[in-house]
PDB file of C-alpha atoms in Angstrom:
ATOM      1  CA  UNK A   1      -1.507   0.161  16.422  1.00 67.00           C
ATOM      2  CA  UNK A   2       1.885  -1.501  16.048  1.00 83.00           C
ATOM      3  CA  UNK A   3       4.916   0.520  15.087  1.00 90.00           C
ATOM      4  CA  UNK A   4       5.091  -1.025  11.614  1.00 93.00           C
ATOM      5  CA  UNK A   5       1.367  -0.337  11.217  1.00 96.00           C
ATOM      6  CA  UNK A   6       2.132   3.301  11.927  1.00 96.00           C
ATOM      7  CA  UNK A   7       4.871   3.267   9.255  1.00 97.00           C
ATOM      8  CA  UNK A   8       2.382   1.834   6.743  1.00 98.00           C
ATOM      9  CA  UNK A   9      -0.109   4.542   7.685  1.00 98.00           C
ATOM     10  CA  UNK A  10       2.475   7.282   7.094  1.00 97.00           C
ATOM     11  CA  UNK A  11       3.465   5.689   3.767  1.00 97.00           C
ATOM     12  CA  UNK A  12      -0.237   5.677   2.788  1.00 98.00           C
ATOM     13  CA  UNK A  13      -0.532   9.373   3.596  1.00 96.00           C
ATOM     14  CA  UNK A  14       2.489  10.156   1.419  1.00 95.00           C
ATOM     15  CA  UNK A  15       1.249   7.963  -1.443  1.00 96.00           C
ATOM     16  CA  UNK A  16      -2.123   9.690  -1.297  1.00 94.00           C
ATOM     17  CA  UNK A  17      -0.318  13.015  -1.577  1.00 92.00           C
ATOM     18  CA  UNK A  18       1.827  11.620  -4.424  1.00 91.00           C
ATOM     19  CA  UNK A  19      -1.363  10.704  -6.308  1.00 88.00           C
ATOM     20  CA  UNK A  20      -2.365  14.366  -6.269  1.00 85.00           C
ATOM     21  CA  UNK A  21       1.102  15.855  -6.709  1.00 80.00           C
ATOM     22  CA  UNK A  22       3.462  13.528  -8.591  1.00 73.00           C
ATOM     23  CA  UNK A  23       6.547  15.395  -7.411  1.00 80.00           C
ATOM     24  CA  UNK A  24       7.025  14.975  -3.690  1.00 80.00           C
ATOM     25  CA  UNK A  25       9.756  17.284  -2.460  1.00 87.00           C
ATOM     26  CA  UNK A  26      12.400  15.051  -0.777  1.00 89.00           C
ATOM     27  CA  UNK A  27      12.951  17.527   2.067  1.00 91.00           C
ATOM     28  CA  UNK A  28       9.206  17.649   2.767  1.00 90.00           C
ATOM     29  CA  UNK A  29       8.995  13.837   2.748  1.00 92.00           C
ATOM     30  CA  UNK A  30      11.994  13.572   5.097  1.00 93.00           C
ATOM     31  CA  UNK A  31      10.507  16.134   7.493  1.00 94.00           C
ATOM     32  CA  UNK A  32       7.106  14.397   7.430  1.00 94.00           C
ATOM     33  CA  UNK A  33       8.700  11.003   8.158  1.00 95.00           C
ATOM     34  CA  UNK A  34      10.912  12.397  10.914  1.00 95.00           C
ATOM     35  CA  UNK A  35       8.004  14.158  12.642  1.00 94.00           C
ATOM     36  CA  UNK A  36       5.542  11.264  12.330  1.00 94.00           C
ATOM     37  CA  UNK A  37       7.768   8.257  12.998  1.00 95.00           C
ATOM     38  CA  UNK A  38      10.958   9.430  14.727  1.00 90.00           C
ATOM     39  CA  UNK A  39      12.523   5.944  14.974  1.00 93.00           C
ATOM     40  CA  UNK A  40      15.073   5.227  12.216  1.00 94.00           C
ATOM     41  CA  UNK A  41      13.858   1.660  11.585  1.00 96.00           C
ATOM     42  CA  UNK A  42      10.272   2.864  11.089  1.00 96.00           C
ATOM     43  CA  UNK A  43      11.400   5.678   8.818  1.00 96.00           C
ATOM     44  CA  UNK A  44      13.338   3.133   6.723  1.00 96.00           C
ATOM     45  CA  UNK A  45      10.302   0.838   6.531  1.00 97.00           C
ATOM     46  CA  UNK A  46       7.991   3.673   5.444  1.00 97.00           C
ATOM     47  CA  UNK A  47      10.578   4.824   2.873  1.00 96.00           C
ATOM     48  CA  UNK A  48      10.893   1.272   1.547  1.00 97.00           C
ATOM     49  CA  UNK A  49       7.133   1.109   1.007  1.00 98.00           C
ATOM     50  CA  UNK A  50       6.869   4.619  -0.436  1.00 97.00           C
ATOM     51  CA  UNK A  51       9.808   4.275  -2.816  1.00 96.00           C
ATOM     52  CA  UNK A  52       8.948   0.693  -3.737  1.00 98.00           C
ATOM     53  CA  UNK A  53       5.359   1.545  -4.641  1.00 97.00           C
ATOM     54  CA  UNK A  54       6.439   4.580  -6.657  1.00 95.00           C
ATOM     55  CA  UNK A  55       9.165   2.671  -8.516  1.00 96.00           C
ATOM     56  CA  UNK A  56       7.011  -0.387  -9.230  1.00 97.00           C
ATOM     57  CA  UNK A  57       3.712   1.415  -9.717  1.00 96.00           C
ATOM     58  CA  UNK A  58       3.252   0.205 -13.293  1.00 96.00           C
ATOM     59  CA  UNK A  59       3.731  -3.435 -12.314  1.00 97.00           C
ATOM     60  CA  UNK A  60       1.576  -3.055  -9.203  1.00 97.00           C
ATOM     61  CA  UNK A  61      -1.243  -1.347 -11.100  1.00 97.00           C
ATOM     62  CA  UNK A  62      -1.098  -4.011 -13.806  1.00 95.00           C
ATOM     63  CA  UNK A  63      -1.472  -6.725 -11.157  1.00 95.00           C
ATOM     64  CA  UNK A  64      -4.397  -4.837  -9.622  1.00 96.00           C
ATOM     65  CA  UNK A  65      -6.071  -4.469 -13.014  1.00 94.00           C
ATOM     66  CA  UNK A  66      -5.775  -8.237 -13.550  1.00 93.00           C
ATOM     67  CA  UNK A  67      -7.594  -9.129 -10.329  1.00 93.00           C
ATOM     68  CA  UNK A  68      -9.969  -6.228  -9.625  1.00 90.00           C
ATOM     69  CA  UNK A  69     -13.033  -7.404 -11.498  1.00 82.00           C
ATOM     70  CA  UNK A  70     -15.015  -4.596 -13.140  1.00 85.00           C
ATOM     71  CA  UNK A  71     -12.714  -1.933 -11.690  1.00 88.00           C
ATOM     72  CA  UNK A  72      -9.997   0.027 -13.405  1.00 92.00           C
ATOM     73  CA  UNK A  73      -7.256   1.245 -11.116  1.00 94.00           C
ATOM     74  CA  UNK A  74      -8.066   4.831 -12.080  1.00 92.00           C
ATOM     75  CA  UNK A  75     -11.722   4.404 -11.008  1.00 93.00           C
ATOM     76  CA  UNK A  76     -10.852   3.153  -7.534  1.00 95.00           C
ATOM     77  CA  UNK A  77     -11.120   5.586  -4.664  1.00 95.00           C
ATOM     78  CA  UNK A  78      -7.704   7.134  -4.012  1.00 95.00           C
ATOM     79  CA  UNK A  79      -7.484   5.654  -0.513  1.00 97.00           C
ATOM     80  CA  UNK A  80      -8.424   2.155  -1.706  1.00 98.00           C
ATOM     81  CA  UNK A  81      -6.020   2.383  -4.642  1.00 98.00           C
ATOM     82  CA  UNK A  82      -3.099   3.324  -2.424  1.00 98.00           C
ATOM     83  CA  UNK A  83      -3.909   0.809   0.303  1.00 99.00           C
ATOM     84  CA  UNK A  84      -3.999  -1.845  -2.428  1.00 98.00           C
ATOM     85  CA  UNK A  85      -0.706  -0.617  -3.883  1.00 98.00           C
ATOM     86  CA  UNK A  86       0.939  -1.002  -0.483  1.00 99.00           C
ATOM     87  CA  UNK A  87      -0.523  -4.496  -0.075  1.00 98.00           C
ATOM     88  CA  UNK A  88       0.537  -5.615  -3.549  1.00 98.00           C
ATOM     89  CA  UNK A  89       4.022  -4.169  -3.043  1.00 98.00           C
ATOM     90  CA  UNK A  90       4.384  -6.101   0.199  1.00 98.00           C
ATOM     91  CA  UNK A  91       3.028  -9.308  -1.350  1.00 97.00           C
ATOM     92  CA  UNK A  92       5.488  -9.008  -4.237  1.00 95.00           C
ATOM     93  CA  UNK A  93       8.554  -7.685  -2.448  1.00 95.00           C
ATOM     94  CA  UNK A  94       8.448  -8.696   1.203  1.00 93.00           C
ATOM     95  CA  UNK A  95       8.386 -12.488   1.235  1.00 91.00           C
ATOM     96  CA  UNK A  96       9.316 -12.612   4.934  1.00 92.00           C
ATOM     97  CA  UNK A  97       6.064 -10.912   5.931  1.00 94.00           C
ATOM     98  CA  UNK A  98       3.235 -13.461   6.163  1.00 94.00           C
ATOM     99  CA  UNK A  99       0.449 -13.021   3.622  1.00 95.00           C
ATOM    100  CA  UNK A 100      -2.170 -12.872   6.385  1.00 96.00           C
ATOM    101  CA  UNK A 101      -0.323 -10.016   8.106  1.00 96.00           C
ATOM    102  CA  UNK A 102      -0.064  -8.031   4.857  1.00 97.00           C
ATOM    103  CA  UNK A 103      -3.769  -8.429   4.112  1.00 98.00           C
ATOM    104  CA  UNK A 104      -4.844  -7.725   7.705  1.00 98.00           C
ATOM    105  CA  UNK A 105      -2.734  -4.554   7.802  1.00 98.00           C
ATOM    106  CA  UNK A 106      -4.265  -3.362   4.523  1.00 98.00           C
ATOM    107  CA  UNK A 107      -7.784  -4.051   5.813  1.00 98.00           C
ATOM    108  CA  UNK A 108      -7.052  -2.006   8.941  1.00 98.00           C
ATOM    109  CA  UNK A 109      -5.843   0.931   6.821  1.00 98.00           C
ATOM    110  CA  UNK A 110      -8.991   0.627   4.700  1.00 98.00           C
ATOM    111  CA  UNK A 111     -11.177   0.646   7.834  1.00 98.00           C
ATOM    112  CA  UNK A 112      -9.424   3.717   9.158  1.00 97.00           C
ATOM    113  CA  UNK A 113      -9.246   5.808   5.982  1.00 97.00           C
ATOM    114  CA  UNK A 114     -11.647   4.336   3.438  1.00 97.00           C
ATOM    115  CA  UNK A 115     -15.387   4.073   3.006  1.00 97.00           C
ATOM    116  CA  UNK A 116     -17.646   1.491   4.629  1.00 98.00           C
ATOM    117  CA  UNK A 117     -17.113  -0.763   1.588  1.00 97.00           C
ATOM    118  CA  UNK A 118     -13.325  -0.363   1.489  1.00 98.00           C
ATOM    119  CA  UNK A 119     -12.298  -3.170   3.879  1.00 98.00           C
ATOM    120  CA  UNK A 120     -14.238  -5.852   1.968  1.00 97.00           C
ATOM    121  CA  UNK A 121     -13.012  -4.522  -1.388  1.00 96.00           C
ATOM    122  CA  UNK A 122      -9.371  -4.449  -0.247  1.00 98.00           C
ATOM    123  CA  UNK A 123      -9.698  -7.930   1.272  1.00 98.00           C
ATOM    124  CA  UNK A 124     -11.162  -9.412  -1.916  1.00 96.00           C
ATOM    125  CA  UNK A 125      -8.597  -7.857  -4.243  1.00 96.00           C
ATOM    126  CA  UNK A 126      -5.595  -8.745  -2.080  1.00 98.00           C
ATOM    127  CA  UNK A 127      -6.886 -12.296  -1.578  1.00 97.00           C
ATOM    128  CA  UNK A 128      -6.800 -12.710  -5.376  1.00 95.00           C
ATOM    129  CA  UNK A 129      -3.313 -11.212  -5.619  1.00 95.00           C
ATOM    130  CA  UNK A 130      -2.140 -13.483  -2.803  1.00 95.00           C
ATOM    131  CA  UNK A 131      -3.603 -16.553  -4.539  1.00 92.00           C
ATOM    132  CA  UNK A 132      -1.616 -15.633  -7.627  1.00 67.00           C
ATOM    133  CA  UNK A 133       1.492 -15.139  -5.487  1.00 65.00           C
ATOM    134  CA  UNK A 134       1.166 -18.626  -4.045  1.00 61.00           C
ATOM    135  CA  UNK A 135       0.565 -20.199  -7.469  1.00 52.00           C
ATOM    136  CA  UNK A 136       3.416 -18.298  -9.126  1.00 47.00           C
ATOM    137  CA  UNK A 137       3.371 -15.629 -11.820  1.00 46.00           C
ATOM    138  CA  UNK A 138       0.255 -15.319 -13.953  1.00 42.00           C
TER     139      UNK A 138
END
């Protein structure tokens, strides 16, 4: 697992917790990041993902709802939903990261934490988001 993959994994864990407890205590988040990542650049990357997803959640969820056929965001498994949120955030806000890398990283998180169906589901949804990204806003 690459270092940035590890930062994504830690961000996923915090987003999963945020789903169940909307108020994450900043000191608890800082301690979790420090213990799990240690390196300042990885902590910054995980914080960028965490804060970006939380701040842009409405926009991200709207994009997911547009492309996830027959699935509401609320009905998605919590792991899948948060893996997808990370992927959509990166597709929207990190233009220097190649689309293939973003999708591959999300699939790996889905394999590690989701169900047997999660990787294919995440791949299909993010492929549709990425197609929209390449064609411009919907």
